[in-house]
Short mmCIF file of C-alpha atoms in Angstrom, two decimals:
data_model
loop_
_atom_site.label_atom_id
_atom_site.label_comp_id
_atom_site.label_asym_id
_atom_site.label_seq_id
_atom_site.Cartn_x
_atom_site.Cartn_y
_atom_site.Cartn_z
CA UNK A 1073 0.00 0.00 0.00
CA UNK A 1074 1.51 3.15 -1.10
CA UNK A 1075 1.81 6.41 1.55
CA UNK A 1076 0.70 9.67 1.50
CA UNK A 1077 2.63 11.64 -1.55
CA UNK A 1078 4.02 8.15 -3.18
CA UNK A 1079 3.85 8.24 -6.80
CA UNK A 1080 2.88 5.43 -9.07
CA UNK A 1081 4.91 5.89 -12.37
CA UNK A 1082 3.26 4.41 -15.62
CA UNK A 1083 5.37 3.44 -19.05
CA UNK A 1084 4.79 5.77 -21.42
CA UNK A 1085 3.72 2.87 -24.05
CA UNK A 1086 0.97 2.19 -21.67
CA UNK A 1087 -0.11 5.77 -21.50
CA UNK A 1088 -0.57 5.65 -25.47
CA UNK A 1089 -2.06 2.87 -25.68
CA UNK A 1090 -4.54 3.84 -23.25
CA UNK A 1091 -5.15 7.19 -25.21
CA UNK A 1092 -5.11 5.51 -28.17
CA UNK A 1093 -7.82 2.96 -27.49
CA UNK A 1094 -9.52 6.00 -26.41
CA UNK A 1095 -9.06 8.04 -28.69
CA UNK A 1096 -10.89 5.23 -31.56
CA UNK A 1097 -14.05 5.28 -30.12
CA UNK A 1098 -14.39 8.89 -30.91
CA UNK A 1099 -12.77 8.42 -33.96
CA UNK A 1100 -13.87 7.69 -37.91
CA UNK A 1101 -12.10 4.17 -39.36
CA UNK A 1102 -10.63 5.48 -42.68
CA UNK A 1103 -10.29 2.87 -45.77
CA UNK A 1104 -8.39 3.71 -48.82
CA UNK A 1105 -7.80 2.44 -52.22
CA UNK A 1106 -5.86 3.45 -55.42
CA UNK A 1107 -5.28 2.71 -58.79
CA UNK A 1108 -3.34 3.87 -61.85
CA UNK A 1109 -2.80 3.56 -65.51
CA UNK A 1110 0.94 5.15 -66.93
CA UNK A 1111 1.79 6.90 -69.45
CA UNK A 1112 4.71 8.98 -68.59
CA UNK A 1113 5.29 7.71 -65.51
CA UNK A 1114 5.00 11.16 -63.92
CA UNK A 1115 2.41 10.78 -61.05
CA UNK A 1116 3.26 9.51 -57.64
CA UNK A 1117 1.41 8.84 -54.51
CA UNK A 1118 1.26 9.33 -50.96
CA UNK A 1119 -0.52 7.20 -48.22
CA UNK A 1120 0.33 7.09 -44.51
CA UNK A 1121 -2.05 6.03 -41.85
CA UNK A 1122 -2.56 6.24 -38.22
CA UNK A 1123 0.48 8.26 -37.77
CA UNK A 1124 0.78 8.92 -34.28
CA UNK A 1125 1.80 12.15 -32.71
CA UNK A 1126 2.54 12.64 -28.87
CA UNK A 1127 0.73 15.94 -28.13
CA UNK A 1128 0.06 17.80 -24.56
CA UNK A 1129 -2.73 16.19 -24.10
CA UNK A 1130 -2.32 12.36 -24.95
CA UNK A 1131 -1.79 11.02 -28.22
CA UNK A 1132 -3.28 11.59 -31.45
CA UNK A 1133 -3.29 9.71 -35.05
CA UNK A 1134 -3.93 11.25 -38.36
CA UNK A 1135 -3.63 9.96 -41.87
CA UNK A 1136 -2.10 11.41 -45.22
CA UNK A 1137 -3.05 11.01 -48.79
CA UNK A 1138 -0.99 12.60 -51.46
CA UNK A 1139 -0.85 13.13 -55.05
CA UNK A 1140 2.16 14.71 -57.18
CA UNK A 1141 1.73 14.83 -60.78
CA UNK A 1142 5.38 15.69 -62.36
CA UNK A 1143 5.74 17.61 -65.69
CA UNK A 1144 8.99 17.79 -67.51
CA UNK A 1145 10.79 14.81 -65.37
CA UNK A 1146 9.45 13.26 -62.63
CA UNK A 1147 12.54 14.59 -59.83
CA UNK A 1148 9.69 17.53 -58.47
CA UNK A 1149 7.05 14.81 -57.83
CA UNK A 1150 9.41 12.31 -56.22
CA UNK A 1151 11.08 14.89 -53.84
CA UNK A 1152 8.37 16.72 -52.86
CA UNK A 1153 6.39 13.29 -51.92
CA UNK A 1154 9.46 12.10 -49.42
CA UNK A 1155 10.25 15.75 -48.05
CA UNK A 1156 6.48 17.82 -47.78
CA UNK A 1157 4.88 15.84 -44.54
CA UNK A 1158 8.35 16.26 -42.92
CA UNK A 1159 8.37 20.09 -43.74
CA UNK A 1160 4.94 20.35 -42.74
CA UNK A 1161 5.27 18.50 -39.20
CA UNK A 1162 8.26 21.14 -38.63
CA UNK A 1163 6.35 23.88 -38.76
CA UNK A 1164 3.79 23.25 -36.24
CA UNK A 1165 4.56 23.34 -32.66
CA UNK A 1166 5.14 19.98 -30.66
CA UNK A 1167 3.54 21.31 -27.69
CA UNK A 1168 -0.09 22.16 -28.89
CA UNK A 1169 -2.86 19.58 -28.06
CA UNK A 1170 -5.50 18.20 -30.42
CA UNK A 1171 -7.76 21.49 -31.10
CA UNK A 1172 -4.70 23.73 -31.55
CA UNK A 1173 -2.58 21.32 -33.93
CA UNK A 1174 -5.66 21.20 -36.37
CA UNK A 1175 -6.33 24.87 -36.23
CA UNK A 1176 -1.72 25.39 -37.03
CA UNK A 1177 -2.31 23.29 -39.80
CA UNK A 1178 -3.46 25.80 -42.47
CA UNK A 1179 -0.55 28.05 -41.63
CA UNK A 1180 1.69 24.45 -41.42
CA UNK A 1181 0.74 23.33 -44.84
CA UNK A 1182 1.75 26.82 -46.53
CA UNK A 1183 5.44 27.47 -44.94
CA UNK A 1184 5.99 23.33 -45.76
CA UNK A 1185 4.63 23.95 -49.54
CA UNK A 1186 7.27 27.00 -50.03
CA UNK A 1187 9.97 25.04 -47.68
CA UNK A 1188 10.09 22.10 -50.52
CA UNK A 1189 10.35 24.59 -53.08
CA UNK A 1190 12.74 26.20 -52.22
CA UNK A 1191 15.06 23.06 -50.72
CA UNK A 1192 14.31 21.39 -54.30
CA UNK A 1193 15.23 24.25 -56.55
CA UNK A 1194 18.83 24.45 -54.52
CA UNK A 1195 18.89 20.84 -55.98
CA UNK A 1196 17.57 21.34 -59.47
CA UNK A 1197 16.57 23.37 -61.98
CA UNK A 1198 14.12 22.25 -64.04
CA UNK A 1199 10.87 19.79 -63.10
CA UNK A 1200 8.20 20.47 -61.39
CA UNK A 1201 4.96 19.02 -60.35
CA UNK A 1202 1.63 19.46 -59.06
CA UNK A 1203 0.13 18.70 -55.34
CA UNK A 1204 -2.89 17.74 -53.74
CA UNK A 1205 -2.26 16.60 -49.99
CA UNK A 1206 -4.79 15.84 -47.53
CA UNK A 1207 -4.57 15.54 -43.96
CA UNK A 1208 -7.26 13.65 -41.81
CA UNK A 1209 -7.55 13.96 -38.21
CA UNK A 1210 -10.69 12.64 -36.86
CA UNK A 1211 -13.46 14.07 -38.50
CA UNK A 1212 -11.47 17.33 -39.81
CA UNK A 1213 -9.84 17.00 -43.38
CA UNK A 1214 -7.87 19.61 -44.17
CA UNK A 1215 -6.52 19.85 -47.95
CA UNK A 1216 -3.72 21.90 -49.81
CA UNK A 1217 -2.94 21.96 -53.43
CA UNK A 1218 -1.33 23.60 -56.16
CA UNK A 1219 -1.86 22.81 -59.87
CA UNK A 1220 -4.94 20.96 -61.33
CA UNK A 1221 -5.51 18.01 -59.46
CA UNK A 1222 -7.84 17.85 -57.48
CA UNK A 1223 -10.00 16.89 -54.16
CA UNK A 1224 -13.63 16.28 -54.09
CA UNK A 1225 -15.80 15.20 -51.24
CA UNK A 1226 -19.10 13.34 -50.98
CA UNK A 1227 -20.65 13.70 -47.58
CA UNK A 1228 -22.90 11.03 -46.35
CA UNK A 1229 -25.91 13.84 -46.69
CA UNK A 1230 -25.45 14.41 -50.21
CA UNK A 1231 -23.94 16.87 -52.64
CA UNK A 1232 -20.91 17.49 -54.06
CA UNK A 1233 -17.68 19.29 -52.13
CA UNK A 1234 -14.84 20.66 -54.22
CA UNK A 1235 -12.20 20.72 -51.48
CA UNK A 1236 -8.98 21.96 -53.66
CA UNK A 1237 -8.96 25.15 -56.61
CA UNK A 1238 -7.58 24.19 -60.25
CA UNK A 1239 -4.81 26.66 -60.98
CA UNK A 1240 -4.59 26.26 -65.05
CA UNK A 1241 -4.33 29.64 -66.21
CA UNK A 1242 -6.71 28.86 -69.00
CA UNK A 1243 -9.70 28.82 -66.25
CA UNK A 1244 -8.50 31.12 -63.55
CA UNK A 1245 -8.61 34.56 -64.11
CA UNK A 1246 -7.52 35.67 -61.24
CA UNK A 1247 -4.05 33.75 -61.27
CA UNK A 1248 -3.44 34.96 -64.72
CA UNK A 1249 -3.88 38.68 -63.37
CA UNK A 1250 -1.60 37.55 -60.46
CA UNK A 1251 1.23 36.12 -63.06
CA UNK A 1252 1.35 39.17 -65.02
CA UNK A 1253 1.55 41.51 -62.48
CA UNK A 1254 4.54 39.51 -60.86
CA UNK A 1255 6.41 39.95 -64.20
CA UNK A 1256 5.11 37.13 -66.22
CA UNK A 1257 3.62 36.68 -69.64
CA UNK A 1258 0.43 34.79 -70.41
CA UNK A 1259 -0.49 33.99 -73.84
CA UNK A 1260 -1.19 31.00 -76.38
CA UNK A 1261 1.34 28.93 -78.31
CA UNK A 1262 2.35 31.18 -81.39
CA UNK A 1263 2.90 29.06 -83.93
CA UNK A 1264 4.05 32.16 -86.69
CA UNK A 1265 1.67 34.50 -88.57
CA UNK A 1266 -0.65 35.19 -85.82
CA UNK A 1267 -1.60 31.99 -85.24
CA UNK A 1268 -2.44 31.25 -81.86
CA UNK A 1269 -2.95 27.72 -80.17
CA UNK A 1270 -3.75 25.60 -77.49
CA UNK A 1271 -4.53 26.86 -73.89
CA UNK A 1272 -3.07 30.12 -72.13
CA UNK A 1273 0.70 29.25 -70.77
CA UNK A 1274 2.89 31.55 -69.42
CA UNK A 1275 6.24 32.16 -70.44
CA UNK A 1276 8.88 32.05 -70.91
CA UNK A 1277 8.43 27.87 -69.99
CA UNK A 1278 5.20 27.43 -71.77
CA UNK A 1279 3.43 25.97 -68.68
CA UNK A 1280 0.13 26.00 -68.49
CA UNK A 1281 -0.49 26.24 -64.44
CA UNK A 1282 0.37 29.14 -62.46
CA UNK A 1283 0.73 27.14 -58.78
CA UNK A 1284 3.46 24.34 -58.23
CA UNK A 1285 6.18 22.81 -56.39
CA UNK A 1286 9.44 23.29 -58.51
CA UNK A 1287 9.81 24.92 -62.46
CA UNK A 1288 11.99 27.26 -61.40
CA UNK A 1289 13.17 27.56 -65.13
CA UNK A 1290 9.79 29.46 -65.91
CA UNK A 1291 10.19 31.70 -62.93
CA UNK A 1292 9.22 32.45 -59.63
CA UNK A 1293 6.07 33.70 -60.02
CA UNK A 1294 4.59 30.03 -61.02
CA UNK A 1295 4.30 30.14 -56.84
CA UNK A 1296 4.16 27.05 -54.18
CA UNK A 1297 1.76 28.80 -52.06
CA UNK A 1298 -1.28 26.34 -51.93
CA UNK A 1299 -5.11 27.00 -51.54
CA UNK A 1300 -5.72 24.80 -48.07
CA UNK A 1301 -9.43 24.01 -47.22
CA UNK A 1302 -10.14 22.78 -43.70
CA UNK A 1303 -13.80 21.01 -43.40
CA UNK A 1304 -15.70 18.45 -40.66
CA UNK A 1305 -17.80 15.97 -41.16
CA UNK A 1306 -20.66 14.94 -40.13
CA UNK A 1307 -20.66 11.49 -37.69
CA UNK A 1308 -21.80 10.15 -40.57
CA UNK A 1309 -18.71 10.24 -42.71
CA UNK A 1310 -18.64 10.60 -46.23
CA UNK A 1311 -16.10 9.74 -49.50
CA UNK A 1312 -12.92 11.65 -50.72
CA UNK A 1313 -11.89 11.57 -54.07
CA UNK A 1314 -8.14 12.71 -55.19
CA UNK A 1315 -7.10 12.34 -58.66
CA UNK A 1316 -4.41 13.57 -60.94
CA UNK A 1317 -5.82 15.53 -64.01
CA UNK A 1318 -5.88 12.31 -66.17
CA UNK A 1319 -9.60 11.89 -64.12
CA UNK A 1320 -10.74 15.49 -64.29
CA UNK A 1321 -9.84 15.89 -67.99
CA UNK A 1322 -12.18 13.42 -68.87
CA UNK A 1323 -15.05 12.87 -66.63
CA UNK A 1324 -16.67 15.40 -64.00
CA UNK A 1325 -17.01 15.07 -60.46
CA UNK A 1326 -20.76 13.83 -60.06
CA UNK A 1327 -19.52 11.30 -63.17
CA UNK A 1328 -16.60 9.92 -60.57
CA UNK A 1329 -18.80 9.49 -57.76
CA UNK A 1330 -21.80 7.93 -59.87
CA UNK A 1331 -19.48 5.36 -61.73
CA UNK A 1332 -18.36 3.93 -58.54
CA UNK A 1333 -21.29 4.32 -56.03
CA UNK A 1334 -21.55 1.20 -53.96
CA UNK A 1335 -18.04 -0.05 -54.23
CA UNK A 1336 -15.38 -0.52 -52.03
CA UNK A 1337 -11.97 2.17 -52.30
CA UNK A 1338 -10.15 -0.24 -53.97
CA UNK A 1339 -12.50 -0.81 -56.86
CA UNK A 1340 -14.03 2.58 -56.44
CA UNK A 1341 -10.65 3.87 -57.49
CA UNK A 1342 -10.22 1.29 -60.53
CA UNK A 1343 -13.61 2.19 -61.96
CA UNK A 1344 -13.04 5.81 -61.86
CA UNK A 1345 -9.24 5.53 -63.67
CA UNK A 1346 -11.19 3.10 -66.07
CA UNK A 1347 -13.92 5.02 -66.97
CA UNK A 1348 -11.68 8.45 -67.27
CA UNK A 1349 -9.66 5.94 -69.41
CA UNK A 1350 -12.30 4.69 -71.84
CA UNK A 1351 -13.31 8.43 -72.35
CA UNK A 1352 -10.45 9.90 -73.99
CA UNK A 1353 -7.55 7.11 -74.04
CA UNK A 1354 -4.68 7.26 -72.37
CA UNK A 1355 -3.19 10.43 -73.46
CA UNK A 1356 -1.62 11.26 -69.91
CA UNK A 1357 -0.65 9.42 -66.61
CA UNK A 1358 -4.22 8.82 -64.59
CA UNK A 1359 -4.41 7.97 -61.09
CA UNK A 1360 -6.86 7.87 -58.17
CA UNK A 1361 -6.98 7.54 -55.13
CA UNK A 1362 -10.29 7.06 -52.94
CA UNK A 1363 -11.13 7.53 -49.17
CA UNK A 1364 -14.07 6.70 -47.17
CA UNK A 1365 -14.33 8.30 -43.65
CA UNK A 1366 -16.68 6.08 -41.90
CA UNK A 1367 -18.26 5.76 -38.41
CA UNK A 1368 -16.54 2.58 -36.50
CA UNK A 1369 -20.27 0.42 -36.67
CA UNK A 1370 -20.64 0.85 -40.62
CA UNK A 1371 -19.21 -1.40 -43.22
CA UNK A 1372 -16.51 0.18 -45.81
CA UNK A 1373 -19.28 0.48 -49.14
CA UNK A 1374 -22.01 1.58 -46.89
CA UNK A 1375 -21.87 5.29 -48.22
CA UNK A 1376 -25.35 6.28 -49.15
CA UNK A 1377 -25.79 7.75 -52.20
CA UNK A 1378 -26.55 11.50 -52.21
CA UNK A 1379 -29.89 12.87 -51.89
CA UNK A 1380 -31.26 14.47 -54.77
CA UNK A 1381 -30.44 17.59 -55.49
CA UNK A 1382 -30.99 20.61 -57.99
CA UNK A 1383 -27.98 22.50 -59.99
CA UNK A 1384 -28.16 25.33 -57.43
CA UNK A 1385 -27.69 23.14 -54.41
CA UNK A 1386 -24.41 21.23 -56.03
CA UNK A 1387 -22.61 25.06 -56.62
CA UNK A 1388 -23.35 25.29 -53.06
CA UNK A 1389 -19.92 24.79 -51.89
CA UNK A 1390 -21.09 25.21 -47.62
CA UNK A 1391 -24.20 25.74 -46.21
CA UNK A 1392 -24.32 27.35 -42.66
CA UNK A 1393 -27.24 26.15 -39.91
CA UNK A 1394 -29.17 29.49 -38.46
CA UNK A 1395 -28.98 29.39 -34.42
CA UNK A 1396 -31.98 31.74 -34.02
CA UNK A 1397 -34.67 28.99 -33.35
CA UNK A 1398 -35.42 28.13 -29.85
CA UNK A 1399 -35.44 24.64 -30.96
CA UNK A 1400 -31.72 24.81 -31.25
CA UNK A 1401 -30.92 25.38 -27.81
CA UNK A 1402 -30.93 21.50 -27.05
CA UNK A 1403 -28.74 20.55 -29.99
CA UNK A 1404 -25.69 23.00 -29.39
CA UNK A 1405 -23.50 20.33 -28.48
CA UNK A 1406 -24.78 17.67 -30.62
CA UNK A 1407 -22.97 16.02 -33.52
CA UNK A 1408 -23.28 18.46 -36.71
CA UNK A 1409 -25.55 17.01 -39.61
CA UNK A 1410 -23.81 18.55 -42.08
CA UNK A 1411 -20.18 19.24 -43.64
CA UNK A 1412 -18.77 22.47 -41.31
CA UNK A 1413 -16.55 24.88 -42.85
CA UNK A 1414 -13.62 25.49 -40.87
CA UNK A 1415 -11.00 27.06 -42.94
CA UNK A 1416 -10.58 28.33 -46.59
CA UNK A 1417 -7.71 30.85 -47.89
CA UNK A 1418 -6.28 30.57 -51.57
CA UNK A 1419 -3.64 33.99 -51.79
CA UNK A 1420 -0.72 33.62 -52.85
CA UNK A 1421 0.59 36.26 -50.24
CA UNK A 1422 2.99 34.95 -47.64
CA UNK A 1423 2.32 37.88 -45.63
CA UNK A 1424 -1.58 37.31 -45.56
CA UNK A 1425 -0.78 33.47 -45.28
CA UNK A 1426 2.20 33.17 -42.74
CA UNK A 1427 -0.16 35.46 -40.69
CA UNK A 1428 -2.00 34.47 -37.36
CA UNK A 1429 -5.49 34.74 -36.98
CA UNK A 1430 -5.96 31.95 -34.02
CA UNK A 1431 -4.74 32.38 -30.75
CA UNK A 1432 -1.46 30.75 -30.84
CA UNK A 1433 0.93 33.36 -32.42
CA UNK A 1434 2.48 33.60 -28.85
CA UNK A 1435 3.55 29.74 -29.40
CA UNK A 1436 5.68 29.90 -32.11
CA UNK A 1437 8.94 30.63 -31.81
CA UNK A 1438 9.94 34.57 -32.12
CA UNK A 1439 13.20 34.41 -33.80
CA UNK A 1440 12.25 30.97 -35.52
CA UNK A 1441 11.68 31.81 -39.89
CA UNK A 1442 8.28 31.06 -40.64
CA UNK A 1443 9.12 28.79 -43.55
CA UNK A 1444 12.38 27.03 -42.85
CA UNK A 1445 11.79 26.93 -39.33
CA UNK A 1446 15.96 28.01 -39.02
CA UNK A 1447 17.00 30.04 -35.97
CA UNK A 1448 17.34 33.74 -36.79
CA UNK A 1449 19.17 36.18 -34.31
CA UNK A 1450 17.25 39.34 -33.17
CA UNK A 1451 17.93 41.83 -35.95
CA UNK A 1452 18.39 39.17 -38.22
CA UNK A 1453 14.91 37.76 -39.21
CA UNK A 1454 12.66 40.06 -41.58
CA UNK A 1455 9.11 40.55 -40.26
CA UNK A 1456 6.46 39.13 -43.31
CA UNK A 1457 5.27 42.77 -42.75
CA UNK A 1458 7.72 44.71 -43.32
CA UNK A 1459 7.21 46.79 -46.56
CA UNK A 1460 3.24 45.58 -46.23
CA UNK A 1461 0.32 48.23 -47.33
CA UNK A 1462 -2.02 46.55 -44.95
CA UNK A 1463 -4.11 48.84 -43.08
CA UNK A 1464 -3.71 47.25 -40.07
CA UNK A 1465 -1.39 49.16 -37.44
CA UNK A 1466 1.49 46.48 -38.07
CA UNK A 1467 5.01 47.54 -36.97
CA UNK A 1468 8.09 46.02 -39.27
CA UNK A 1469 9.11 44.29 -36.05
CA UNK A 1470 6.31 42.58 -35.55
CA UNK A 1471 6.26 38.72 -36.54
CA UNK A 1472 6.21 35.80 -38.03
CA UNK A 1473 10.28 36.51 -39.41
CA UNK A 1474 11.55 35.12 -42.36
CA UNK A 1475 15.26 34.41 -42.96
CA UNK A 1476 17.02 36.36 -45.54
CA UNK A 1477 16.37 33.85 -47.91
CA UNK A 1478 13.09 32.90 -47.84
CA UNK A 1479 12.42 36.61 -47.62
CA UNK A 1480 13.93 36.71 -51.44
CA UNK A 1481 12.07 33.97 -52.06
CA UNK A 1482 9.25 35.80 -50.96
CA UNK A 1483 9.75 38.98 -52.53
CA UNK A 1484 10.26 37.32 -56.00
CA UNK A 1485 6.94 35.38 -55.87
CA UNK A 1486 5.18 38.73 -55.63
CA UNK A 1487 7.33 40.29 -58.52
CA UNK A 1488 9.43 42.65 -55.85
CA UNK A 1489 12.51 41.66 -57.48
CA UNK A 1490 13.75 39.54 -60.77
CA UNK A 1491 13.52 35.63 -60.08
CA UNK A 1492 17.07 35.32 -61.96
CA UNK A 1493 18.17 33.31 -65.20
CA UNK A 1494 15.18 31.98 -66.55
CA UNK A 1495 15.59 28.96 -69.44
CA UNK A 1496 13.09 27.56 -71.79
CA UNK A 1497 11.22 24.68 -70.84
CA UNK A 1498 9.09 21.54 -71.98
CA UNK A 1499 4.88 23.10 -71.50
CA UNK A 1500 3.19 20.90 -69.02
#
C-alpha cells in the first residue's frame, strides 16, 4: 500500500495505448484504395495512416493522402512526396494539443509547400509538379494543393464538395492577373503568322499552371503557395476523391462518384481511372486515389448515395445552420448534420498566409523563420510585414520573421525583385 505523496509511475507505451484505445471510439475508421494507368510515368502517390503524434494532451493519429503529378521529369514529384509531410510536421509546434494542432495546420501546410520549393530548386533546376495533400484527423480533413488536381468530397448527406482550386491559367482569371503583375507573360502557343494555339501558358516555360512545387526555369512567379481548405464531417462520414488531371480531364465530379457508387476504395478507385480511361484514351498518366471516412459500426461500401439535389444546391460549396430557433438550444452540443466549414484561404501572399489569426501566435517561436523553421538572431529575421500596405497598425518588427532567404524567395513570388536566369522549358 503506497503512503501519503508516493507516486505510481506508468510506461509511457501504456499511456498511449490507453489514449489511443480512447481516442478510436471517438474516432472515424478510414479505408483507402488506389489505382493507376501510366503513361509517362509522372504521377506519384502518398498514403500514410494512423500516424501517431505525442501531443500535450495524450496522443493523437492522423492519416495522409498525397498526389504529385510531375511535368517535364518526374525529380519535383518524387522529392516533394518524401520531403512535404516532414516540412509540414516542422512547422507546427510539438507542444499544442489536439484542437490547436488542427487549427496550425493551415498556416503548417503553406510554410511546408514553399519550404520544398525552395530546398528542391537548390537541388535542381528544371521539373516540377503538381500537389494535392490531404490531412485527416478525426473528422477534420484539411486539404492543400497547387496545380490541377484535385479533391472532391461526398458527404454522407449528399452533394458534391470541391475541397482543392484548379490553378490552369486557362480557367483562372484571377491567377493569370496575379502572373502578369509579378512579371510574367500569359499567352497561347504562337505558332508564326498570328496563329495562336492551345490553352493560355505563361512564359517564358510554356506551362500552363500558375501554382506548383518546382519549375523554377519558368520563374518564380509560377508560386508554391497552396489554396488549403479545412472542413468536418458529419458522424456520418462521407467519400474523398483525389485524382491527378488524367480523371478530371475526362469525366466530371458527379460522373466519378456515380461510376463507382456502392463499391469498395479499392475498386471505387479502378472504376473511376477506367472510366476516365475509356473516355479519352490514355493520353496522360491517370491515377486515383479514394477515401471513405466512416463511423466505427458501418461497413466500408455503406456510403449512401446522395440525396437528390438541384444545380443550385451542387454550386453550393457550404451551407451554414441558423442558431436563431429556440429549438436549437438542445442541440448546441450535438454532432453536426452537415459538412462544417472550418477554414478556406487561396492567396498567394505569404504575408496574408504566414499570418495568425488563431490564438497561438504567442507559441511559435519569435526568432524561428516562418518557412524554414531556421534560428534567426534578433535583428536578423525580416518581419512578413515589413514593406506591407495593410491597413492594419502592423510595426516592421512585428512577426512571423523570415530568414534572408526565404524573404527573397518571398519577394520574388510577388514580382518585388527579378527571379534570376530563366531557361526555356518543356509546357506541361
Amino acid at each position: 500500500m503506497s503512503t501519503k505523496g508516493e507516486h505510481h509511475t506508468v510506461p509511457l507505451s501504456v499511456l498511449l495505448k490507453r489514449e489511443s484505445a480512447n481516442e478510436k471510439i471517438d474516432n472515424p475508421e478510414l479505408i483507402h484504395g488506389q489505382a493507376n494507368q501510366s503513361k509517362k510515368g509522372e504521377d506519384f502517390t502518398l498514403v500514410k495512416t494512423e500516424c501517431q503524434r505525442v501531443m500535450g494532451d495524450g496522443v493523437t493519429t492522423f492519416s495522409v493522402y498525397g498526389l504529385f503529378d510531375g511535368h517535364n521529369g518526374s525529380a519535383a514529384a518524387i522529392y516533394t512526396k518524401e520531403n512535404l509531410l516532414n516540412n509540414v510536421l516542422a512547422a507546427i509546434p510539438s507542444d499544442l494539443n489536439r484542437d490547436e494542432w488542427v487549427a496550425a495546420l493551415p498556416r503548417a501546410l503553406v510554410a511546408g509547400f514553399v519550404k520544398t520549393d525552395k530546398d528542391f530548386q537548390e537541388r535542381a533546376r528544371t521539373s516540377g509538379t503538381t500537389v494535392t495533400f490531404v490531412i485527416v484527423e478525426g473528422w477534420v480533413v484539411s486539404v492543400a494543393s497547387v496545380g490541377d488536381s484535385r479533391c472532391i468530397l461526398e458527404p454522407a448527406e449528399g452533394g458534391v464538395y470541391y475541397l482543392s482550386a484548379d490553378h490552369r491559367l486557362e480557367i483562372n482569371e484571377e491567377e493569370r492577373d496575379r502572373v502578369t503583375a509579378s512579371g510574367g507573360e500569359v499567352g497561347r502557343l504562337n505558332t508564326g503568322g498570328g496563329t495562336e494555339i492551345g490553352p493560355l501558358r505563361c512564359w517564358p516555360g510554356g506551362l500552363c499552371l500558375s501554382r506548383s512545387i518546382g519549375d523554377l526555369d519558368v520563374g518564380e512567379y509560377i508560386v508554391p503557395v497552396p489554396y488549403v481548405k479545412q472542413v468536418k464531417l458529419s458522424s456520418a462520414g462521407g467519400r474523398l476523391i483525389i485524382s491527378s488531371d488524367g480523371v478530371w480531364d475526362a469525366i466530371s465530379a458527379e460522373e466519378a462518384l456515380d461510376c463507382c457508387r456502392g463499391l469498395p476504395p479499392e475498386s471505387s478507385a479502378e472504376h473511376i481511372v477506367k472510366e476516365a480511361v475509356g473516355k479519352k484514351g490514355l493520353r496522360d498518366d491517370t491515377t486515383c486515389i479514394v477515401v471513405d471516412i466512416l463511423p466505427l459500426e458501418k461497413p466500408a461500401a455503406s456510403v449512401p448515395p446522395p440525396k437528390k439535389q438541384g444545380k443550385g444546391m451542387l454550386k453550393s460549396m457550404f451551407k451554414r445552420k441558423t442558431s436563431d430557433s429556440s429549438s436549437n438550444i438542445e442541440k448546441e452540443y450535438a454532432e453536426p448534420d452537415e459538412v462544417e466549414e472550418l477554414f478556406e484561404e487561396g492567396s498567394a501572399m505569404l504575408s496574408e498566409r504566414l499570418d495568425t489569426k488563431y490564438p497561438l501566435c504567442n507559441m511559435f517561436k519569435l526568432f524561428m523563420c516562418a518557412v524554414c523553421q531556421v534560428e534567426v538572431k534578433p535583428g536578423e529575421g525580416v518581419s512578413i510585414h515589413a514593406g506591407s500596405d495593410n491597413c492594419r497598425k502592423l510595426r516592421p518588427w512585428d512577426g512571423p520573421f523570415l530568414c534572408a532567404s526565404c524573404q527573397d524567395k518571398k519577394d520574388a513570388m510577388e514580382g518585388k525583385r527579378s527571379s534570376g536566369d530563366r531557361h526555356s522549358s518543356e509546357s506541361d
